[in-house]
Amino acid sequence: MAVAAGSFVAVLGPNGAGKTTLLRVILGLTRLDGGTVLVDGSAPRRGASSVGYVPQLASIDRDLPLRGRDLVRLGLDGHRFGLPLSARRAGAVVDDAIAAVGATAYADRPVGRLSGGEQQRLRIAQALLSEPSLVLCDEPLLGLDLAHQQAVTSLLDDARRERGATVLFVTHEINPVLPYVDLVLYLVDGRHAIGTPSDVLTSERLSALYATHVEVVRVGGRLVIVGGEADGGEGHHHDHDRLLERPA
C-alpha cells in the first residue's frame, strides 16, 4: 500500500486494533515483526526531521513554569535540524510556527493555564517546526469540544495543503475530519480496509471487518456507526461521533 504525498489519511478502529502501534513504527520506536514500512523511500528513523508528531491532549500542571513558546521550542533541537541554530534564528523559527497556528496571543502564558484547544495549537506548531513531509496525529481531538476539534483539524489540513505534507490522523471522532479525508484506513482484529470514505465507511464493508452486523447511517448530516449483535448479542449505538468500540 502506498499513500500519495499530500494526502489526509484517517486511521480508524476500536481500541487495541494497532493504531498507535502503527504510529510508533513510523516514528522508529517499534520494530515490525514482518513487512516493510518506508517514509520518503527510507526506513523509519527515530527523531527524523521529516516526520512531525501531534500527541493526545495531556494534563499539564497549572503551575508548571513552562510558557507556550517554550513548549513549541522543545521540538527545536540540533538532532532534528542537523546543526544547532543560533538563539536569534531559533527564536524566529519558533515565532513563525506559533504565528502560523494563530497562537501568538497566548504564547507567553503558562501552558497549564491554557485551554485544551490552545495547547493543541501549540503542539501542532511544535510538530511543524522542521517542515515535515509527514505529520502523525495520535487522537489529537480527545478532550476537545466540537469547535476546537474543527479548528485543530482545519489547521492540520492547512499545513498539508500549504506545505504538501501527508497527514496520518488517528481518531475516533470521524465527523470533524470527514470533510478533509482522502483515504480511510480501518483496522479491526488484524484485518484492515483502506479506500475513500465512501468505499470504507459502509455497512457492508464494516460488517465484513467486524464479522458481525454493523449499520452505517447519517443522522442530521453526521455519520453514526451502530453495532448490531457484537459481543454476546448486545447492540452498541455510539453517539458523539464515536466509531464502533468493543468492550475490553
PDB file of C-alpha atoms in Angstrom:
ATOM      1  CA  MET A   1       0.000   0.000   0.000  1.00  0.00           C
ATOM      2  CA  ALA A   2       1.363   3.428  -0.937  1.00  0.00           C
ATOM      3  CA  VAL A   3      -0.004   6.772   0.235  1.00  0.00           C
ATOM      4  CA  ALA A   4       0.435   9.739  -2.094  1.00  0.00           C
ATOM      5  CA  ALA A   5       2.198  12.830  -0.783  1.00  0.00           C
ATOM      6  CA  GLY A   6      -0.197  15.468   0.480  1.00  0.00           C
ATOM      7  CA  SER A   7      -2.956  13.001   1.393  1.00  0.00           C
ATOM      8  CA  PHE A   8      -5.086  13.266   4.522  1.00  0.00           C
ATOM      9  CA  VAL A   9      -5.475   9.726   5.887  1.00  0.00           C
ATOM     10  CA  ALA A  10      -7.812   8.913   8.778  1.00  0.00           C
ATOM     11  CA  VAL A  11      -6.844   5.816  10.782  1.00  0.00           C
ATOM     12  CA  LEU A  12      -9.891   4.336  12.491  1.00  0.00           C
ATOM     13  CA  GLY A  13     -10.857   1.285  14.503  1.00  0.00           C
ATOM     14  CA  PRO A  14     -11.514   0.028  18.033  1.00  0.00           C
ATOM     15  CA  ASN A  15      -9.063   0.212  20.917  1.00  0.00           C
ATOM     16  CA  GLY A  16      -6.301  -2.370  20.651  1.00  0.00           C
ATOM     17  CA  ALA A  17      -6.518  -2.623  16.865  1.00  0.00           C
ATOM     18  CA  GLY A  18      -2.961  -1.322  16.377  1.00  0.00           C
ATOM     19  CA  LYS A  19      -3.495   2.343  15.513  1.00  0.00           C
ATOM     20  CA  THR A  20      -0.938   3.715  17.966  1.00  0.00           C
ATOM     21  CA  THR A  21       1.450   0.852  17.182  1.00  0.00           C
ATOM     22  CA  LEU A  22       1.360   1.923  13.541  1.00  0.00           C
ATOM     23  CA  LEU A  23       2.422   5.435  14.545  1.00  0.00           C
ATOM     24  CA  ARG A  24       5.212   4.072  16.746  1.00  0.00           C
ATOM     25  CA  VAL A  25       6.558   2.034  13.835  1.00  0.00           C
ATOM     26  CA  ILE A  26       6.617   5.096  11.592  1.00  0.00           C
ATOM     27  CA  LEU A  27       8.317   7.101  14.356  1.00  0.00           C
ATOM     28  CA  GLY A  28      11.043   4.465  14.556  1.00  0.00           C
ATOM     29  CA  LEU A  29      10.075   3.489  18.119  1.00  0.00           C
ATOM     30  CA  THR A  30       8.769  -0.028  17.399  1.00  0.00           C
ATOM     31  CA  ARG A  31      10.127  -2.683  15.057  1.00  0.00           C
ATOM     32  CA  LEU A  32       7.949  -4.683  12.725  1.00  0.00           C
ATOM     33  CA  ASP A  33       7.671  -8.463  13.104  1.00  0.00           C
ATOM     34  CA  GLY A  34       7.121  -8.657   9.349  1.00  0.00           C
ATOM     35  CA  GLY A  35       6.614  -6.498   6.319  1.00  0.00           C
ATOM     36  CA  THR A  36       8.188  -3.174   5.426  1.00  0.00           C
ATOM     37  CA  VAL A  37       7.421   0.481   6.102  1.00  0.00           C
ATOM     38  CA  LEU A  38       9.115   3.271   4.153  1.00  0.00           C
ATOM     39  CA  VAL A  39       8.879   7.011   4.800  1.00  0.00           C
ATOM     40  CA  ASP A  40      10.002   9.043   1.796  1.00  0.00           C
ATOM     41  CA  GLY A  41      11.696   5.899   0.489  1.00  0.00           C
ATOM     42  CA  SER A  42      13.672   5.197   3.659  1.00  0.00           C
ATOM     43  CA  ALA A  43      13.191   3.020   6.738  1.00  0.00           C
ATOM     44  CA  PRO A  44      11.682   4.834   9.728  1.00  0.00           C
ATOM     45  CA  ARG A  45      14.274   6.542  11.937  1.00  0.00           C
ATOM     46  CA  ARG A  46      13.777   7.844  15.442  1.00  0.00           C
ATOM     47  CA  GLY A  47      13.900  11.636  15.564  1.00  0.00           C
ATOM     48  CA  ALA A  48      13.675  12.077  11.788  1.00  0.00           C
ATOM     49  CA  SER A  49      13.016  15.709  10.892  1.00  0.00           C
ATOM     50  CA  SER A  50      10.798  14.570   8.013  1.00  0.00           C
ATOM     51  CA  VAL A  51       8.165  13.328  10.490  1.00  0.00           C
ATOM     52  CA  GLY A  52       6.160  15.589  12.802  1.00  0.00           C
ATOM     53  CA  TYR A  53       4.075  14.285  15.698  1.00  0.00           C
ATOM     54  CA  VAL A  54       0.960  15.669  17.404  1.00  0.00           C
ATOM     55  CA  PRO A  55       0.112  13.661  20.555  1.00  0.00           C
ATOM     56  CA  GLN A  56      -3.087  13.272  22.509  1.00  0.00           C
ATOM     57  CA  LEU A  57      -4.041  16.134  24.783  1.00  0.00           C
ATOM     58  CA  ALA A  58      -2.313  15.521  28.120  1.00  0.00           C
ATOM     59  CA  SER A  59      -2.917  17.086  31.511  1.00  0.00           C
ATOM     60  CA  ILE A  60      -0.353  19.760  32.397  1.00  0.00           C
ATOM     61  CA  ASP A  61       0.139  21.185  35.906  1.00  0.00           C
ATOM     62  CA  ARG A  62      -1.354  24.682  36.013  1.00  0.00           C
ATOM     63  CA  ASP A  63       1.666  25.946  37.926  1.00  0.00           C
ATOM     64  CA  LEU A  64       4.320  24.439  35.652  1.00  0.00           C
ATOM     65  CA  PRO A  65       6.729  27.285  34.736  1.00  0.00           C
ATOM     66  CA  LEU A  66       6.595  26.496  31.030  1.00  0.00           C
ATOM     67  CA  ARG A  67       5.288  29.060  28.547  1.00  0.00           C
ATOM     68  CA  GLY A  68       3.545  28.215  25.329  1.00  0.00           C
ATOM     69  CA  ARG A  69       6.580  29.190  23.267  1.00  0.00           C
ATOM     70  CA  ASP A  70       8.772  27.006  25.491  1.00  0.00           C
ATOM     71  CA  LEU A  71       6.574  24.023  24.663  1.00  0.00           C
ATOM     72  CA  VAL A  72       6.924  24.733  20.956  1.00  0.00           C
ATOM     73  CA  ARG A  73      10.678  25.181  21.237  1.00  0.00           C
ATOM     74  CA  LEU A  74      11.035  21.684  22.734  1.00  0.00           C
ATOM     75  CA  GLY A  75      10.625  20.477  19.161  1.00  0.00           C
ATOM     76  CA  LEU A  76      13.622  22.531  18.048  1.00  0.00           C
ATOM     77  CA  ASP A  77      16.994  20.905  18.682  1.00  0.00           C
ATOM     78  CA  GLY A  78      20.205  20.087  16.884  1.00  0.00           C
ATOM     79  CA  HIS A  79      19.200  16.453  16.346  1.00  0.00           C
ATOM     80  CA  ARG A  80      16.203  17.446  14.253  1.00  0.00           C
ATOM     81  CA  PHE A  81      17.788  20.251  12.311  1.00  0.00           C
ATOM     82  CA  GLY A  82      21.323  18.943  11.863  1.00  0.00           C
ATOM     83  CA  LEU A  83      23.353  21.903  13.141  1.00  0.00           C
ATOM     84  CA  PRO A  84      22.093  23.859  16.174  1.00  0.00           C
ATOM     85  CA  LEU A  85      20.501  27.192  15.318  1.00  0.00           C
ATOM     86  CA  SER A  86      21.597  30.492  16.839  1.00  0.00           C
ATOM     87  CA  ALA A  87      19.370  31.797  19.626  1.00  0.00           C
ATOM     88  CA  ARG A  88      18.078  34.578  17.356  1.00  0.00           C
ATOM     89  CA  ARG A  89      17.325  32.231  14.461  1.00  0.00           C
ATOM     90  CA  ALA A  90      15.732  29.652  16.763  1.00  0.00           C
ATOM     91  CA  GLY A  91      13.507  32.334  18.257  1.00  0.00           C
ATOM     92  CA  ALA A  92      12.410  33.463  14.794  1.00  0.00           C
ATOM     93  CA  VAL A  93      11.601  29.895  13.716  1.00  0.00           C
ATOM     94  CA  VAL A  94       9.502  29.366  16.861  1.00  0.00           C
ATOM     95  CA  ASP A  95       7.728  32.713  16.430  1.00  0.00           C
ATOM     96  CA  ASP A  96       6.864  31.874  12.817  1.00  0.00           C
ATOM     97  CA  ALA A  97       5.473  28.466  13.791  1.00  0.00           C
ATOM     98  CA  ILE A  98       3.374  29.975  16.575  1.00  0.00           C
ATOM     99  CA  ALA A  99       2.013  32.659  14.262  1.00  0.00           C
ATOM    100  CA  ALA A 100       1.155  30.054  11.618  1.00  0.00           C
ATOM    101  CA  VAL A 101      -1.255  28.315  14.018  1.00  0.00           C
ATOM    102  CA  GLY A 102      -2.721  31.551  15.387  1.00  0.00           C
ATOM    103  CA  ALA A 103      -1.268  31.165  18.882  1.00  0.00           C
ATOM    104  CA  THR A 104       0.790  34.363  19.216  1.00  0.00           C
ATOM    105  CA  ALA A 105      -1.671  36.000  21.649  1.00  0.00           C
ATOM    106  CA  TYR A 106      -1.079  33.389  24.354  1.00  0.00           C
ATOM    107  CA  ALA A 107       2.420  32.114  23.510  1.00  0.00           C
ATOM    108  CA  ASP A 108       3.907  33.711  26.652  1.00  0.00           C
ATOM    109  CA  ARG A 109       1.273  32.376  29.044  1.00  0.00           C
ATOM    110  CA  PRO A 110       1.873  29.259  31.203  1.00  0.00           C
ATOM    111  CA  VAL A 111       0.904  26.164  29.210  1.00  0.00           C
ATOM    112  CA  GLY A 112      -1.015  24.657  32.117  1.00  0.00           C
ATOM    113  CA  ARG A 113      -3.378  27.639  32.170  1.00  0.00           C
ATOM    114  CA  LEU A 114      -4.303  27.378  28.510  1.00  0.00           C
ATOM    115  CA  SER A 115      -7.395  25.629  27.184  1.00  0.00           C
ATOM    116  CA  GLY A 116      -7.127  22.242  25.520  1.00  0.00           C
ATOM    117  CA  GLY A 117      -7.617  23.784  22.097  1.00  0.00           C
ATOM    118  CA  GLU A 118      -4.884  26.359  22.723  1.00  0.00           C
ATOM    119  CA  GLN A 119      -2.490  23.648  23.897  1.00  0.00           C
ATOM    120  CA  GLN A 120      -3.157  21.565  20.785  1.00  0.00           C
ATOM    121  CA  ARG A 121      -2.460  24.546  18.534  1.00  0.00           C
ATOM    122  CA  LEU A 122       0.943  24.852  20.186  1.00  0.00           C
ATOM    123  CA  ARG A 123       1.609  21.126  19.762  1.00  0.00           C
ATOM    124  CA  ILE A 124       0.794  21.460  16.074  1.00  0.00           C
ATOM    125  CA  ALA A 125       3.254  24.362  15.859  1.00  0.00           C
ATOM    126  CA  GLN A 126       5.881  22.145  17.516  1.00  0.00           C
ATOM    127  CA  ALA A 127       5.186  19.312  15.066  1.00  0.00           C
ATOM    128  CA  LEU A 128       5.573  21.618  12.053  1.00  0.00           C
ATOM    129  CA  LEU A 129       8.855  23.236  13.133  1.00  0.00           C
ATOM    130  CA  SER A 130      11.019  21.016  10.964  1.00  0.00           C
ATOM    131  CA  GLU A 131       8.698  21.381   7.946  1.00  0.00           C
ATOM    132  CA  PRO A 132       7.998  17.623   7.894  1.00  0.00           C
ATOM    133  CA  SER A 133       6.742  15.756   4.862  1.00  0.00           C
ATOM    134  CA  LEU A 134       4.618  13.531   7.141  1.00  0.00           C
ATOM    135  CA  VAL A 135       2.590  14.614  10.185  1.00  0.00           C
ATOM    136  CA  LEU A 136       1.390  11.884  12.572  1.00  0.00           C
ATOM    137  CA  CYS A 137      -1.552  12.707  14.834  1.00  0.00           C
ATOM    138  CA  ASP A 138      -2.457  10.387  17.709  1.00  0.00           C
ATOM    139  CA  GLU A 139      -6.036  11.156  18.811  1.00  0.00           C
ATOM    140  CA  PRO A 140      -5.426  14.940  18.830  1.00  0.00           C
ATOM    141  CA  LEU A 141      -9.148  15.670  19.252  1.00  0.00           C
ATOM    142  CA  LEU A 142      -9.688  13.830  22.540  1.00  0.00           C
ATOM    143  CA  GLY A 143     -10.919  16.131  25.281  1.00  0.00           C
ATOM    144  CA  LEU A 144     -11.764  18.980  22.903  1.00  0.00           C
ATOM    145  CA  ASP A 145     -15.205  20.435  22.258  1.00  0.00           C
ATOM    146  CA  LEU A 146     -16.596  20.434  18.726  1.00  0.00           C
ATOM    147  CA  ALA A 147     -15.411  23.965  17.906  1.00  0.00           C
ATOM    148  CA  HIS A 148     -11.833  23.173  18.936  1.00  0.00           C
ATOM    149  CA  GLN A 149     -11.964  19.815  17.139  1.00  0.00           C
ATOM    150  CA  GLN A 150     -12.854  21.611  13.935  1.00  0.00           C
ATOM    151  CA  ALA A 151     -10.185  24.280  14.475  1.00  0.00           C
ATOM    152  CA  VAL A 152      -7.407  21.740  15.121  1.00  0.00           C
ATOM    153  CA  THR A 153      -8.396  19.638  12.099  1.00  0.00           C
ATOM    154  CA  SER A 154      -8.552  22.706   9.863  1.00  0.00           C
ATOM    155  CA  LEU A 155      -5.048  23.759  10.961  1.00  0.00           C
ATOM    156  CA  LEU A 156      -3.627  20.385  10.018  1.00  0.00           C
ATOM    157  CA  ASP A 157      -5.424  20.464   6.690  1.00  0.00           C
ATOM    158  CA  ASP A 158      -3.988  23.936   6.012  1.00  0.00           C
ATOM    159  CA  ALA A 159      -0.496  22.619   6.764  1.00  0.00           C
ATOM    160  CA  ARG A 160      -0.790  19.748   4.328  1.00  0.00           C
ATOM    161  CA  ARG A 161      -2.193  21.969   1.579  1.00  0.00           C
ATOM    162  CA  GLU A 162       0.367  24.743   2.019  1.00  0.00           C
ATOM    163  CA  ARG A 163       3.391  22.506   2.636  1.00  0.00           C
ATOM    164  CA  GLY A 164       2.414  19.376   0.716  1.00  0.00           C
ATOM    165  CA  ALA A 165       2.709  17.302   3.888  1.00  0.00           C
ATOM    166  CA  THR A 166       0.891  13.997   4.292  1.00  0.00           C
ATOM    167  CA  VAL A 167      -1.296  13.761   7.413  1.00  0.00           C
ATOM    168  CA  LEU A 168      -1.895  10.424   9.160  1.00  0.00           C
ATOM    169  CA  PHE A 169      -4.691  11.116  11.631  1.00  0.00           C
ATOM    170  CA  VAL A 170      -5.675   8.534  14.270  1.00  0.00           C
ATOM    171  CA  THR A 171      -9.114   9.344  15.644  1.00  0.00           C
ATOM    172  CA  HIS A 172     -12.423   8.060  16.959  1.00  0.00           C
ATOM    173  CA  GLU A 173     -14.168  11.328  16.114  1.00  0.00           C
ATOM    174  CA  ILE A 174     -14.846  10.871  12.408  1.00  0.00           C
ATOM    175  CA  ASN A 175     -17.226  13.746  11.700  1.00  0.00           C
ATOM    176  CA  PRO A 176     -14.835  16.662  12.390  1.00  0.00           C
ATOM    177  CA  VAL A 177     -12.251  15.211   9.985  1.00  0.00           C
ATOM    178  CA  LEU A 178     -14.506  13.701   7.318  1.00  0.00           C
ATOM    179  CA  PRO A 179     -14.581  16.817   5.068  1.00  0.00           C
ATOM    180  CA  TYR A 180     -10.768  16.690   4.768  1.00  0.00           C
ATOM    181  CA  VAL A 181     -10.160  12.954   4.422  1.00  0.00           C
ATOM    182  CA  ASP A 182      -8.820  11.457   1.198  1.00  0.00           C
ATOM    183  CA  LEU A 183      -8.340   7.914   2.492  1.00  0.00           C
ATOM    184  CA  VAL A 184      -9.596   5.858   5.428  1.00  0.00           C
ATOM    185  CA  LEU A 185      -7.506   3.052   6.937  1.00  0.00           C
ATOM    186  CA  TYR A 186      -9.777   0.990   9.194  1.00  0.00           C
ATOM    187  CA  LEU A 187      -8.148  -1.598  11.492  1.00  0.00           C
ATOM    188  CA  VAL A 188     -10.037  -4.385  13.283  1.00  0.00           C
ATOM    189  CA  ASP A 189      -8.635  -7.584  14.858  1.00  0.00           C
ATOM    190  CA  GLY A 190      -5.696  -7.912  12.466  1.00  0.00           C
ATOM    191  CA  ARG A 191      -7.826  -7.099   9.441  1.00  0.00           C
ATOM    192  CA  HIS A 192      -7.958  -3.832   7.572  1.00  0.00           C
ATOM    193  CA  ALA A 193      -9.770  -1.915   4.868  1.00  0.00           C
ATOM    194  CA  ILE A 194      -8.412   1.082   3.006  1.00  0.00           C
ATOM    195  CA  GLY A 195     -10.031   3.371   0.483  1.00  0.00           C
ATOM    196  CA  THR A 196     -12.046   6.534   0.190  1.00  0.00           C
ATOM    197  CA  PRO A 197     -14.557   7.245   2.981  1.00  0.00           C
ATOM    198  CA  SER A 198     -17.443   6.300   0.673  1.00  0.00           C
ATOM    199  CA  ASP A 199     -15.727   2.968  -0.062  1.00  0.00           C
ATOM    200  CA  VAL A 200     -14.845   2.003   3.518  1.00  0.00           C
ATOM    201  CA  LEU A 201     -17.494   3.577   5.741  1.00  0.00           C
ATOM    202  CA  THR A 202     -20.356   1.393   4.577  1.00  0.00           C
ATOM    203  CA  SER A 203     -22.483  -1.172   6.372  1.00  0.00           C
ATOM    204  CA  GLU A 204     -21.265  -3.956   4.092  1.00  0.00           C
ATOM    205  CA  ARG A 205     -17.537  -3.180   4.432  1.00  0.00           C
ATOM    206  CA  LEU A 206     -17.557  -2.671   8.211  1.00  0.00           C
ATOM    207  CA  SER A 207     -19.759  -5.709   8.813  1.00  0.00           C
ATOM    208  CA  ALA A 208     -17.152  -7.802   6.996  1.00  0.00           C
ATOM    209  CA  LEU A 209     -14.341  -6.283   9.102  1.00  0.00           C
ATOM    210  CA  TYR A 210     -16.104  -6.808  12.435  1.00  0.00           C
ATOM    211  CA  ALA A 211     -17.546 -10.183  11.419  1.00  0.00           C
ATOM    212  CA  THR A 212     -20.913  -9.012  12.753  1.00  0.00           C
ATOM    213  CA  HIS A 213     -23.653  -6.729  11.511  1.00  0.00           C
ATOM    214  CA  VAL A 214     -22.744  -3.048  11.559  1.00  0.00           C
ATOM    215  CA  GLU A 215     -25.068  -0.320  10.362  1.00  0.00           C
ATOM    216  CA  VAL A 216     -23.728   2.957   8.969  1.00  0.00           C
ATOM    217  CA  VAL A 217     -26.304   5.750   8.945  1.00  0.00           C
ATOM    218  CA  ARG A 218     -26.392   9.521   8.630  1.00  0.00           C
ATOM    219  CA  VAL A 219     -28.280  11.450  11.295  1.00  0.00           C
ATOM    220  CA  GLY A 220     -28.645  15.191  10.886  1.00  0.00           C
ATOM    221  CA  GLY A 221     -25.765  15.241   8.429  1.00  0.00           C
ATOM    222  CA  ARG A 222     -23.484  13.316  10.822  1.00  0.00           C
ATOM    223  CA  LEU A 223     -22.123   9.819  10.343  1.00  0.00           C
ATOM    224  CA  VAL A 224     -23.158   7.299  13.013  1.00  0.00           C
ATOM    225  CA  ILE A 225     -21.936   3.717  13.161  1.00  0.00           C
ATOM    226  CA  VAL A 226     -24.148   1.250  15.016  1.00  0.00           C
ATOM    227  CA  GLY A 227     -23.076  -2.268  16.023  1.00  0.00           C
ATOM    228  CA  GLY A 228     -25.752  -4.913  15.688  1.00  0.00           C
ATOM    229  CA  GLU A 229     -25.170  -8.035  17.795  1.00  0.00           C
ATOM    230  CA  ALA A 230     -21.496  -7.754  18.641  1.00  0.00           C
ATOM    231  CA  ASP A 231     -20.181  -9.244  21.870  1.00  0.00           C
ATOM    232  CA  GLY A 232     -22.836 -11.544  23.221  1.00  0.00           C
ATOM    233  CA  GLY A 233     -25.871 -10.086  21.479  1.00  0.00           C
ATOM    234  CA  GLU A 234     -25.721  -6.597  22.990  1.00  0.00           C
ATOM    235  CA  GLY A 235     -26.133  -3.829  20.430  1.00  0.00           C
ATOM    236  CA  HIS A 236     -23.963  -0.711  20.510  1.00  0.00           C
ATOM    237  CA  HIS A 237     -25.085   2.699  19.374  1.00  0.00           C
ATOM    238  CA  HIS A 238     -22.322   5.258  19.701  1.00  0.00           C
ATOM    239  CA  ASP A 239     -23.163   8.926  19.975  1.00  0.00           C
ATOM    240  CA  HIS A 240     -20.752  11.873  19.877  1.00  0.00           C
ATOM    241  CA  ASP A 241     -19.328  10.636  16.555  1.00  0.00           C
ATOM    242  CA  ARG A 242     -17.721   7.611  18.240  1.00  0.00           C
ATOM    243  CA  LEU A 243     -16.854   4.734  15.964  1.00  0.00           C
ATOM    244  CA  LEU A 244     -17.721   1.198  16.979  1.00  0.00           C
ATOM    245  CA  GLU A 245     -15.821   0.094  20.089  1.00  0.00           C
ATOM    246  CA  ARG A 246     -15.725  -3.385  21.554  1.00  0.00           C
ATOM    247  CA  PRO A 247     -15.572  -3.711  25.343  1.00  0.00           C
ATOM    248  CA  ALA A 248     -12.165  -4.829  26.618  1.00  0.00           C
TER     249      ALA A 248
END
